[in-house]
Amino acid sequence: MAKVLVVTSGKGGVGKTTSTAAIGAALAQNGKKVAVIDFDIGLRNLDLVMGAERRVVFDLINVVQGVSKLSQALIRDKRLETLWLLPASQTRDKDALTEEGVGRVISELRETFDWIICDSPAGIERGAMLAMRFADEAIIVTNPEVSSVRDSDRIIGMLDSKTVKAENGERVNKHVLITRFDPARAARGEMISIDDILEILATPLLGIIPESQDVLRASNVGSPVTLNNPSSSPARAYADATRRLLGETIEMMVPAERKGLINLLLGRRAA
Amino acid sequence: MSMFRLFSSRPVPAPATAPIARERLQILLAHERGMRGQPDLLMLLREEILSVVSRRVALDPEKVMVRMERGRSVSTLEVDIELPNGFEPALAATG
């Protein structure tokens, strides 16, 4: 049965789009048929992070308004046969997105896809509400930093009250994904600890993605980090998180960058 | 570790700030979660005070200020209503 997953956070710049691309690609690598939808109307970026920016013809709003068919707007990934992208509109008014229209697109996608991943815009306005509206599962992307944790708490409250599932007395299955984690800074007590975040948010942990240059390198070349450098620490962390999402039990590790011995002894960050 | 510090660019480690972050978040979120889903208390108070006073005195709704100050042990509610000059006390009798 198809699953609708929202990747959300409240706060901007925490890694929603990076995580959507990385987990979408990892699910496709696991043989699932995956559609990723960019809900950030006016500020689309998922196409760029996935390297499909030059192939966008139609977008989500075109489909919602009946200007194009869903099959015309979906872009198939060049590397993975079962990964598809539904881009956001770059120019149109974000009010063009209606709940009824989004609901129609998602039920049509449910017929042919295993996973439908909604990349939420930042904030708690209309776009973010619609991205989570039909979700079965949610990934709350959180940085180990006070403002991100506070916004995540707010988003968790909305997932528990403003989604179709919540209104029907069911629950959205929520997971916290900690990104931009720096183990050395956490060890020095400069960064709020993972245990503290999980205790405060009272939501299970899906994975810990280390701060890494590989994430930037991957977005520079327009490739999900799980495809661009599968052996890198963020790619391995995303691959583990994806398998947990699929129900596997995998030991939670705090992934570390590879460091030289001297740097390790001195507690310096690897560049 | 102290021997290695000789080679380190950071001579003295800064005090850990993560526990402060946790404590601030716990206090803040306990408060915010309590407020969630409830209608805005100040807006409600303002509406109701306005309707009660308006029964007796014609009021400019813009001139009603309701402010709340949260303190450690007590919070205060400040209501500031500006009455128009020469309002009719007779209204009160008939109202």
XYZ file of C-alpha atoms in Angstrom:
366
model
C 0.000 0.000 0.000
C 1.222 3.468 -0.867
C 2.629 5.616 1.922
C 2.559 9.399 1.952
C 5.562 10.828 3.824
C 6.020 14.507 4.627
C 9.500 15.893 5.255
C 8.969 18.951 7.419
C 10.624 21.118 10.112
C 9.087 24.532 10.598
C 12.514 26.156 10.462
C 14.231 26.810 7.151
C 17.694 25.667 6.124
C 17.787 22.566 8.315
C 17.998 20.086 5.428
C 14.451 19.183 4.306
C 15.208 19.217 0.586
C 18.554 17.437 0.997
C 16.835 14.774 3.127
C 13.912 14.398 0.696
C 16.309 13.804 -2.212
C 18.595 11.476 -0.238
C 15.807 9.346 1.258
C 13.788 9.350 -1.972
C 16.813 8.013 -3.864
C 17.596 5.476 -1.132
C 14.007 4.156 -1.191
C 14.241 3.812 -4.986
C 17.545 1.948 -4.569
C 15.633 -0.432 -2.285
C 13.342 -1.238 -5.215
C 10.465 1.053 -4.232
C 8.625 3.223 -6.726
C 8.990 6.744 -5.379
C 7.527 10.156 -6.247
C 9.015 13.232 -4.577
C 6.874 16.381 -4.624
C 8.226 19.895 -4.097
C 5.651 21.959 -2.150
C 7.786 25.088 -1.975
C 5.780 27.138 -4.461
C 7.741 30.106 -5.778
C 11.013 28.861 -4.292
C 11.426 25.445 -5.844
C 14.750 23.736 -5.219
C 14.191 20.003 -5.160
C 14.629 19.942 -8.970
C 18.050 21.584 -8.588
C 19.234 19.307 -5.763
C 18.173 16.294 -7.849
C 19.753 17.604 -11.051
C 16.491 17.836 -12.996
C 16.184 21.628 -13.254
C 16.563 21.697 -17.038
C 13.873 19.088 -17.590
C 10.978 20.864 -15.830
C 8.079 21.472 -18.224
C 4.945 21.285 -16.094
C 4.601 21.565 -12.322
C 2.367 20.751 -9.371
C 0.115 23.772 -9.887
C -0.346 22.951 -13.591
C -1.575 19.512 -12.533
C -3.790 20.886 -9.728
C -5.384 23.340 -12.177
C -5.832 20.719 -14.890
C -3.460 22.454 -17.332
C -1.395 19.280 -17.628
C -1.836 15.629 -16.800
C 0.082 14.178 -13.880
C 2.028 11.909 -16.251
C 3.194 14.958 -18.224
C 4.501 16.765 -15.145
C 6.352 13.851 -13.529
C 10.083 13.776 -14.331
C 11.838 10.425 -14.224
C 15.272 10.410 -12.603
C 18.110 9.725 -15.045
C 19.972 7.470 -12.612
C 17.161 5.534 -10.939
C 14.312 4.015 -12.961
C 11.792 4.088 -10.121
C 12.400 7.644 -8.849
C 10.166 10.467 -10.087
C 9.945 14.184 -9.316
C 6.900 16.451 -9.346
C 8.376 19.963 -9.302
C 6.927 23.079 -7.671
C 5.907 26.074 -9.703
C 8.510 28.814 -9.797
C 6.317 31.719 -10.827
C 2.731 31.159 -9.864
C 0.846 32.466 -6.877
C 1.025 30.004 -3.991
C -2.715 30.460 -3.362
C -3.244 28.439 -6.550
C -2.627 25.340 -4.429
C -5.932 24.093 -3.028
C -6.515 21.324 -0.533
C -8.941 19.614 -2.871
C -6.454 19.797 -5.775
C -3.536 18.478 -3.715
C -5.763 15.678 -2.421
C -6.615 14.692 -5.989
C -2.947 14.617 -7.079
C -1.948 12.541 -4.051
C -4.712 9.979 -4.512
C -3.742 9.608 -8.157
C -0.094 9.074 -7.133
C -1.184 6.502 -4.517
C -2.431 4.257 -7.313
C 0.979 3.722 -8.901
C 3.662 4.627 -6.350
C 4.901 2.906 -3.173
C 6.128 6.099 -1.548
C 5.008 9.687 -2.095
C 7.377 12.113 -0.370
C 6.195 15.678 0.185
C 9.044 18.176 0.618
C 7.508 20.889 2.814
C 8.386 24.571 2.604
C 9.638 26.243 5.788
C 7.137 27.996 8.034
C 3.639 27.015 9.138
C 1.658 28.688 6.356
C -0.517 27.213 3.641
C 2.236 25.387 1.705
C 3.524 23.663 4.843
C -0.031 22.784 5.933
C -0.862 21.259 2.539
C 2.414 19.305 2.428
C 1.497 17.542 5.699
C -2.264 17.394 5.174
C -2.492 13.880 3.656
C 0.559 12.349 5.335
C 0.677 8.835 6.787
C 4.237 9.308 8.013
C 6.320 12.358 8.888
C 10.015 13.058 9.143
C 10.724 16.084 11.316
C 14.155 17.362 10.302
C 15.848 18.939 13.322
C 19.235 20.567 13.857
C 20.810 20.331 17.327
C 20.075 23.959 18.043
C 17.408 25.662 20.202
C 15.378 27.434 17.505
C 15.156 24.304 15.356
C 14.024 22.151 18.303
C 11.365 24.696 19.256
C 10.007 24.813 15.670
C 10.025 21.020 15.476
C 7.899 20.898 18.624
C 5.406 23.259 17.025
C 5.281 21.164 13.823
C 4.749 17.977 15.858
C 1.746 19.683 17.466
C 0.362 20.470 14.011
C 0.938 16.918 12.739
C -1.122 15.732 15.722
C -4.017 18.090 15.051
C -4.179 19.473 11.508
C -3.698 16.401 9.330
C -6.465 14.266 7.804
C -5.199 11.336 9.884
C -5.439 13.358 13.115
C -8.930 14.585 12.264
C -10.035 10.970 11.735
C -8.735 10.047 15.173
C -5.673 8.266 13.772
C -2.024 9.204 14.150
C 0.614 10.270 11.682
C 3.651 8.063 12.293
C 6.316 10.596 13.268
C 10.118 10.313 13.200
C 12.813 12.810 14.143
C 15.814 13.044 11.816
C 18.727 14.961 13.294
C 20.840 16.634 10.635
C 24.041 18.702 10.646
C 25.193 16.871 13.743
C 28.777 17.490 14.776
C 29.952 14.720 17.163
C 33.061 16.634 18.285
C 31.091 19.730 19.265
C 28.458 17.592 20.966
C 31.189 15.840 22.969
C 32.464 19.215 24.146
C 28.985 20.169 25.338
C 28.624 22.929 22.758
C 25.717 21.274 21.005
C 22.458 20.146 22.566
C 22.665 16.371 22.883
C 20.598 13.877 20.933
C 19.173 12.424 24.140
C 18.010 15.874 25.212
C 16.368 16.545 21.835
C 14.537 13.224 21.887
C 13.420 13.719 25.482
C 12.084 17.187 24.690
C 10.326 16.205 21.453
C 9.153 12.789 22.771
C 9.338 11.386 19.240
C 11.390 8.387 18.055
C 14.664 8.898 16.236
C 15.005 7.863 12.583
C 18.646 8.742 12.129
C 21.540 11.076 12.789
C 23.087 12.756 9.763
C 26.539 14.240 10.416
C 27.516 17.702 9.243
C 29.578 17.000 6.144
C 31.114 18.566 3.071
C 29.694 15.678 1.057
C 26.190 17.152 1.347
C 27.311 20.380 -0.317
C 29.327 18.506 -2.947
C 26.274 16.437 -3.857
C 23.980 19.449 -4.195
C 26.632 21.259 -6.266
C 26.445 18.541 -8.894
C 22.702 17.926 -8.570
C 22.772 14.423 -7.174
C 21.189 13.064 -3.971
C 24.016 12.423 -1.509
C 23.025 8.752 -1.271
C 23.814 8.405 -5.007
C 26.674 10.837 -5.344
C 28.954 9.310 -2.733
C 27.308 6.225 -1.192
C 30.281 5.479 1.067
C 30.333 8.971 2.631
C 29.162 9.298 6.239
C 25.965 11.282 5.458
C 25.033 8.827 2.664
C 25.471 5.851 5.007
C 23.427 7.608 7.679
C 20.632 8.339 5.172
C 20.724 4.740 3.907
C 20.335 3.451 7.487
C 17.512 5.919 8.172
C 15.734 4.726 5.016
C 15.962 1.087 6.072
C 14.524 2.004 9.482
C 11.688 3.750 7.637
C 11.077 0.440 5.835
C 10.748 -1.262 9.206
C 14.207 -2.771 9.643
C 15.933 -2.596 13.010
C 19.380 -1.108 12.619
C 21.645 -0.079 15.424
C 21.771 3.694 15.798
C 25.290 4.938 15.284
C 26.626 8.428 15.558
C 28.451 8.534 12.265
C 31.838 10.192 12.276
C 33.884 11.820 9.573
C 37.120 10.047 8.909
C 39.865 11.925 10.712
C 43.606 11.780 10.805
C 45.067 10.435 14.032
C 46.511 13.765 15.111
C 43.249 15.598 14.489
C 41.415 12.901 16.367
C 43.718 13.288 19.376
C 43.405 17.035 19.322
C 39.641 16.899 18.888
C 39.835 19.027 15.771
C 37.083 18.950 13.225
C 37.840 17.212 9.973
C 37.591 19.649 7.088
C 44.880 15.173 27.292
C 46.760 18.149 28.769
C 49.948 17.156 26.936
C 48.093 17.229 23.631
C 46.635 20.612 24.476
C 50.148 22.001 24.021
C 49.731 21.448 20.306
C 46.124 22.568 20.150
C 45.067 25.981 18.923
C 42.355 26.129 21.604
C 44.075 26.579 24.973
C 41.069 26.478 27.323
C 37.769 24.804 26.454
C 34.709 27.067 26.679
C 32.149 26.020 29.304
C 29.476 23.635 28.035
C 26.374 25.561 26.966
C 24.265 22.583 25.883
C 22.694 22.065 29.362
C 21.547 25.702 29.325
C 19.944 25.128 25.921
C 18.083 22.109 27.244
C 16.804 23.921 30.326
C 15.625 26.962 28.346
C 13.828 24.748 25.831
C 12.112 22.676 28.514
C 10.719 25.777 30.240
C 9.666 27.464 27.000
C 8.004 24.422 25.453
C 6.114 23.554 28.630
C 4.564 27.007 28.378
C 3.963 26.938 24.601
C 2.338 23.506 24.677
C -0.093 24.740 27.331
C -1.135 27.632 25.136
C -1.555 25.522 22.015
C -5.034 24.976 20.664
C -6.538 27.485 23.072
C -8.095 30.654 21.740
C -6.046 33.773 22.358
C -6.871 34.671 25.983
C -6.103 38.372 25.591
C -8.313 38.718 22.517
C -11.195 37.030 24.350
C -10.779 39.237 27.432
C -10.630 42.334 25.284
C -13.834 41.411 23.412
C -15.740 40.614 26.590
C -14.579 43.685 28.518
C -15.508 45.815 25.529
C -19.001 44.365 25.323
C -19.649 44.767 29.062
C -18.487 48.396 29.202
C -20.276 49.230 25.937
C -23.593 48.394 27.573
C -23.176 51.512 29.694
C -20.865 53.795 27.760
C -20.376 54.379 24.056
C -16.758 53.312 23.465
C -14.277 53.559 20.683
C -13.076 49.918 20.366
C -9.629 51.214 19.374
C -9.253 52.838 22.797
C -9.402 49.613 24.784
C -5.993 48.211 25.659
C -5.532 44.866 27.385
C -2.015 43.866 28.327
C -0.661 40.921 30.256
C 2.683 40.802 31.979
C 4.065 37.447 33.031
C 6.142 37.445 36.174
C 7.950 34.695 38.030
C 5.343 34.264 40.782
C 2.415 36.458 39.678
C 1.191 37.768 36.379
C -0.728 41.023 35.994
C -3.536 42.016 33.691
C -3.615 45.677 32.730
C -6.803 47.104 31.223
C -6.736 50.646 29.893
C -10.026 52.056 28.604
C -10.196 55.580 27.331
C -13.646 57.115 27.879
C -14.874 59.880 25.609
C -15.294 63.302 27.301
C -18.856 64.134 28.291
C -20.176 60.618 28.097
C -23.734 60.385 29.357
C -24.025 58.904 32.870
C -27.798 58.897 32.254
C -27.216 56.112 29.794
C -26.114 53.969 32.666
C -29.466 54.320 34.378
C -31.503 53.468 31.338
C -29.010 50.995 29.788
